[in-house]
mmCIF file of C-alpha atoms in Angstrom:
data_model
loop_
_atom_site.group_PDB
_atom_site.id
_atom_site.type_symbol
_atom_site.label_atom_id
_atom_site.label_comp_id
_atom_site.label_asym_id
_atom_site.label_seq_id
_atom_site.Cartn_x
_atom_site.Cartn_y
_atom_site.Cartn_z
ATOM 1 C CA VAL M 1 8.819 -2.843 -0.820
ATOM 2 C CA ALA M 2 5.869 -1.104 0.837
ATOM 3 C CA LEU M 3 4.996 0.349 -2.697
ATOM 4 C CA ALA M 4 5.127 -3.401 -4.116
ATOM 5 C CA GLN M 5 3.128 -4.529 -1.340
ATOM 6 C CA ALA M 6 0.416 -1.703 -1.620
ATOM 7 C CA LEU M 7 0.317 -2.376 -5.237
ATOM 8 C CA ALA M 8 -0.531 -6.338 -4.693
ATOM 9 C CA GLY M 9 -2.968 -5.515 -1.860
ATOM 10 C CA ALA M 10 -4.556 -3.510 -4.958
ATOM 11 C CA GLY M 11 -4.869 -6.799 -7.003
ATOM 12 C CA HIS M 12 -1.758 -5.829 -9.177
ATOM 13 C CA LEU M 13 0.068 -8.804 -10.487
ATOM 14 C CA LEU M 14 3.981 -8.103 -9.393
ATOM 15 C CA VAL M 15 6.122 -9.773 -11.928
ATOM 16 C CA GLY M 16 9.405 -9.115 -10.391
ATOM 17 C CA ILE M 17 11.821 -6.373 -8.632
ATOM 18 C CA THR M 18 15.312 -5.583 -8.057
ATOM 19 C CA ALA M 19 17.385 -5.642 -5.130
ATOM 20 C CA ALA M 20 20.243 -3.675 -4.795
ATOM 21 C CA SER M 21 21.787 -4.738 -1.618
ATOM 22 C CA ALA M 22 21.691 -7.765 0.614
ATOM 23 C CA LYS M 23 19.254 -5.672 3.005
ATOM 24 C CA SER M 24 17.427 -4.735 -0.162
ATOM 25 C CA LEU M 25 17.212 -8.536 -0.829
ATOM 26 C CA ASP M 26 16.361 -9.430 3.078
ATOM 27 C CA ARG M 27 13.420 -7.365 2.666
ATOM 28 C CA VAL M 28 11.787 -8.513 -0.633
ATOM 29 C CA GLN M 29 12.076 -11.926 0.616
ATOM 30 C CA ALA M 30 10.290 -11.013 3.987
ATOM 31 C CA SER M 31 7.804 -9.477 2.584
ATOM 32 C CA LEU M 32 7.122 -10.274 -0.905
ATOM 33 C CA PRO M 33 7.996 -14.350 -1.019
ATOM 34 C CA GLY M 34 8.400 -16.239 -3.858
ATOM 35 C CA LEU M 35 8.224 -12.776 -6.035
ATOM 36 C CA ASP M 36 11.460 -12.974 -8.531
ATOM 37 C CA VAL M 37 13.926 -10.931 -7.808
ATOM 38 C CA LEU M 38 15.756 -9.970 -11.113
ATOM 39 C CA ALA M 39 17.931 -7.522 -12.753
ATOM 40 C CA ALA M 40 16.555 -4.169 -13.789
ATOM 41 C CA ASP M 41 16.258 -5.234 -17.827
ATOM 42 C CA GLU M 42 14.193 -8.247 -16.942
ATOM 43 C CA VAL M 43 11.750 -6.429 -14.527
ATOM 44 C CA ILE M 44 11.279 -3.635 -17.549
ATOM 45 C CA ALA M 45 10.575 -6.358 -20.273
ATOM 46 C CA ARG M 46 7.801 -7.968 -17.867
ATOM 47 C CA ALA M 47 6.561 -4.912 -16.503
ATOM 48 C CA GLU M 48 3.271 -3.251 -17.698
ATOM 49 C CA LEU M 49 3.932 -0.576 -15.147
ATOM 50 C CA LEU M 50 7.350 0.130 -13.887
ATOM 51 C CA LEU M 51 7.759 1.864 -10.286
ATOM 52 C CA LEU M 52 11.215 3.179 -10.112
ATOM 53 C CA ALA M 53 11.780 3.895 -6.262
ATOM 54 C CA ILE M 54 15.456 5.108 -6.658
ATOM 55 C CA PRO M 55 17.594 7.844 -4.599
ATOM 56 C CA ASP M 56 16.905 11.119 -6.507
ATOM 57 C CA ASP M 57 20.441 11.597 -7.773
ATOM 58 C CA GLU M 58 20.178 8.102 -9.214
ATOM 59 C CA LEU M 59 17.093 8.772 -11.464
ATOM 60 C CA VAL M 60 18.387 10.601 -14.338
ATOM 61 C CA ALA M 61 21.593 8.603 -15.162
ATOM 62 C CA THR M 62 19.175 5.151 -14.705
ATOM 63 C CA ILE M 63 16.191 6.437 -16.974
ATOM 64 C CA ASP M 64 19.000 7.564 -19.643
ATOM 65 C CA GLY M 65 20.798 4.282 -19.002
ATOM 66 C CA PHE M 66 17.798 2.130 -19.939
ATOM 67 C CA ALA M 67 16.756 4.472 -22.877
ATOM 68 C CA LYS M 68 20.173 3.692 -24.306
ATOM 69 C CA ALA M 69 19.813 0.124 -23.883
ATOM 70 C CA GLY M 70 16.488 0.399 -25.749
ATOM 71 C CA LEU M 71 14.563 -1.274 -22.402
ATOM 72 C CA TRP M 72 11.520 1.138 -22.647
ATOM 73 C CA ARG M 73 8.431 0.134 -25.247
ATOM 74 C CA SER M 74 5.325 2.054 -26.034
ATOM 75 C CA GLY M 75 2.438 2.138 -24.078
ATOM 76 C CA GLN M 76 4.265 0.873 -20.911
ATOM 77 C CA ILE M 77 3.191 2.944 -17.979
ATOM 78 C CA VAL M 78 6.558 4.311 -16.216
ATOM 79 C CA ALA M 79 6.594 5.915 -12.885
ATOM 80 C CA HIS M 80 9.137 7.098 -10.358
ATOM 81 C CA THR M 81 8.925 8.013 -6.660
ATOM 82 C CA SER M 82 10.973 11.309 -6.005
ATOM 83 C CA ALA M 83 10.207 14.461 -4.702
ATOM 84 C CA LYS M 84 12.659 16.280 -7.271
ATOM 85 C CA PHE M 85 11.758 15.192 -10.344
ATOM 86 C CA GLY M 86 8.146 15.401 -12.239
ATOM 87 C CA TYR M 87 7.169 12.821 -15.244
ATOM 88 C CA GLU M 88 9.593 15.088 -17.631
ATOM 89 C CA VAL M 89 12.385 13.198 -16.446
ATOM 90 C CA PHE M 90 11.118 10.309 -18.183
ATOM 91 C CA ALA M 91 11.313 12.295 -21.924
ATOM 92 C CA PRO M 92 13.226 9.596 -23.218
ATOM 93 C CA ALA M 93 10.802 6.810 -22.254
ATOM 94 C CA SER M 94 7.963 9.055 -23.593
ATOM 95 C CA SER M 95 9.785 9.570 -26.946
ATOM 96 C CA VAL M 96 9.262 5.666 -27.603
ATOM 97 C CA GLY M 97 5.472 5.905 -26.242
ATOM 98 C CA ALA M 98 6.096 5.019 -22.973
ATOM 99 C CA ILE M 99 3.105 6.537 -20.358
ATOM 100 C CA ALA M 100 5.394 8.735 -17.953
ATOM 101 C CA MET M 101 4.143 9.993 -14.432
ATOM 102 C CA ALA M 102 5.718 10.855 -11.017
ATOM 103 C CA ILE M 103 3.960 9.396 -8.235
ATOM 104 C CA HIS M 104 5.697 10.662 -4.447
ATOM 105 C CA PRO M 105 4.436 9.499 -1.290
ATOM 106 C CA ALA M 106 4.844 12.210 1.295
ATOM 107 C CA MET M 107 6.051 10.104 4.106
ATOM 108 C CA SER M 108 9.264 9.116 5.020
ATOM 109 C CA PHE M 109 10.023 5.063 4.837
ATOM 110 C CA THR M 110 11.411 2.627 7.815
ATOM 111 C CA ALA M 111 11.538 -0.268 5.726
ATOM 112 C CA THR M 112 9.235 -1.786 8.282
ATOM 113 C CA SER M 113 6.133 -3.634 8.008
ATOM 114 C CA ILE M 114 3.935 -0.407 9.183
ATOM 115 C CA ASP M 115 5.110 1.432 6.178
ATOM 116 C CA VAL M 116 2.344 -0.536 4.119
ATOM 117 C CA ALA M 117 -0.351 0.942 6.401
ATOM 118 C CA ARG M 118 1.165 4.513 6.652
ATOM 119 C CA LEU M 119 0.616 4.621 3.121
ATOM 120 C CA ALA M 120 -3.077 4.878 3.385
ATOM 121 C CA GLU M 121 -2.740 7.766 5.646
ATOM 122 C CA SER M 122 -0.269 9.481 3.045
ATOM 123 C CA PHE M 123 -0.745 12.367 0.656
ATOM 124 C CA PHE M 124 0.944 11.457 -2.730
ATOM 125 C CA ALA M 125 2.314 14.322 -5.195
ATOM 126 C CA VAL M 126 1.353 13.400 -8.668
ATOM 127 C CA SER M 127 1.886 14.574 -11.911
ATOM 128 C CA ALA M 128 1.727 13.107 -15.609
ATOM 129 C CA PRO M 129 0.389 14.286 -18.563
ATOM 130 C CA ALA M 130 -3.432 15.005 -18.823
ATOM 131 C CA VAL M 131 -4.391 12.075 -20.387
ATOM 132 C CA ALA M 132 -2.493 9.971 -17.986
ATOM 133 C CA LEU M 133 -3.104 11.769 -15.005
ATOM 134 C CA PRO M 134 -6.467 10.120 -14.189
ATOM 135 C CA ILE M 135 -4.124 6.696 -13.942
ATOM 136 C CA ALA M 136 -1.669 8.152 -11.761
ATOM 137 C CA GLN M 137 -4.313 9.055 -9.308
ATOM 138 C CA ALA M 138 -5.833 5.947 -9.296
ATOM 139 C CA LEU M 139 -2.819 4.402 -8.219
ATOM 140 C CA VAL M 140 -2.657 6.082 -5.398
ATOM 141 C CA ILE M 141 -6.094 5.575 -4.526
ATOM 142 C CA GLU M 142 -5.259 1.896 -4.880
ATOM 143 C CA MET M 143 -2.815 2.099 -2.548
ATOM 144 C CA GLY M 144 -4.787 3.623 0.094
ATOM 145 C CA GLY M 145 -3.181 7.199 -0.385
ATOM 146 C CA GLU M 146 -4.786 10.680 -1.161
ATOM 147 C CA PRO M 147 -3.305 12.167 -4.805
ATOM 148 C CA VAL M 148 -2.577 15.743 -5.067
ATOM 149 C CA VAL M 149 -1.649 17.183 -8.151
ATOM 150 C CA ILE M 150 1.779 18.757 -8.649
ATOM 151 C CA SER M 151 2.672 21.107 -11.789
ATOM 152 C CA ALA M 152 6.066 21.141 -13.087
ATOM 153 C CA GLN M 153 6.149 24.866 -12.124
ATOM 154 C CA GLN M 154 5.247 23.679 -8.438
ATOM 155 C CA ARG M 155 8.007 20.829 -8.418
ATOM 156 C CA ALA M 156 10.803 22.763 -7.087
ATOM 157 C CA ALA M 157 8.539 24.305 -4.266
ATOM 158 C CA TYR M 158 7.023 21.063 -3.168
ATOM 159 C CA ALA M 159 10.511 19.151 -3.037
ATOM 160 C CA GLU M 160 12.287 21.564 -0.936
ATOM 161 C CA ALA M 161 8.869 21.722 1.163
ATOM 162 C CA PHE M 162 9.213 18.007 1.604
ATOM 163 C CA ASP M 163 12.319 18.334 2.497
ATOM 164 C CA VAL M 164 12.573 20.942 5.242
ATOM 165 C CA ALA M 165 9.030 19.153 6.610
ATOM 166 C CA THR M 166 11.290 15.715 6.966
ATOM 167 C CA ASN M 167 14.335 17.177 8.243
ATOM 168 C CA PHE M 168 12.432 19.526 10.657
ATOM 169 C CA SER M 169 10.464 16.108 11.939
ATOM 170 C CA ALA M 170 13.670 14.222 12.002
ATOM 171 C CA MET M 171 15.138 16.761 14.114
ATOM 172 C CA VAL M 172 12.223 17.335 16.870
ATOM 173 C CA ASP M 173 12.506 13.312 16.938
ATOM 174 C CA ARG M 174 16.191 12.965 17.815
ATOM 175 C CA LYS M 175 15.880 15.880 20.392
ATOM 176 C CA SER M 176 12.427 14.726 21.985
ATOM 177 C CA THR M 177 14.504 11.124 22.023
ATOM 178 C CA ARG M 178 17.193 12.924 23.715
ATOM 179 C CA LEU M 179 15.415 14.583 26.073
ATOM 180 C CA ASN M 180 13.508 11.527 27.283
ATOM 181 C CA SER M 181 16.722 9.606 27.813
ATOM 182 C CA SER M 182 18.200 12.046 30.097
ATOM 183 C CA HIS M 183 14.978 12.260 32.150
ATOM 184 C CA THR M 184 14.938 8.312 32.335
ATOM 185 C CA ASP M 185 18.430 8.416 33.873
#
């Protein structure tokens, strides 16, 4: 939702969004009132730029499923937000002429309104074929972020480093919250 808000704020026309849960639907309705909530195939049919912001373990199967359904199309820009995968995961979409890229914001999302503002303070790991890399970088800049190019060879190390940093930060936050609570009792 935050990425959609950031893209809309940069002047992109949002044509639809999917919501996989009631909680997601509530966030969409609160943050993007009036935006059509559609089935994935309808969003793909309408979108010139499709951004998949789904869990890592669902990405490959989702991309392959859309390919088997014949939903990808030539000239469509397709991006995902996974730290784990580069643009190469979109091979089924690229094979029909879609323009693939990976755009991973190096931040943890809170599912609150502060996420859009935090995007402007974030680095984004980007990867795309050389001809499309400027498009990926421009999208990140439009959302207020700072693009950092990550090669296919760097992807695994980047994903591991992000995971370690995220888990460490969460651990420090939990520990400091517990310590703070014990001092206020």
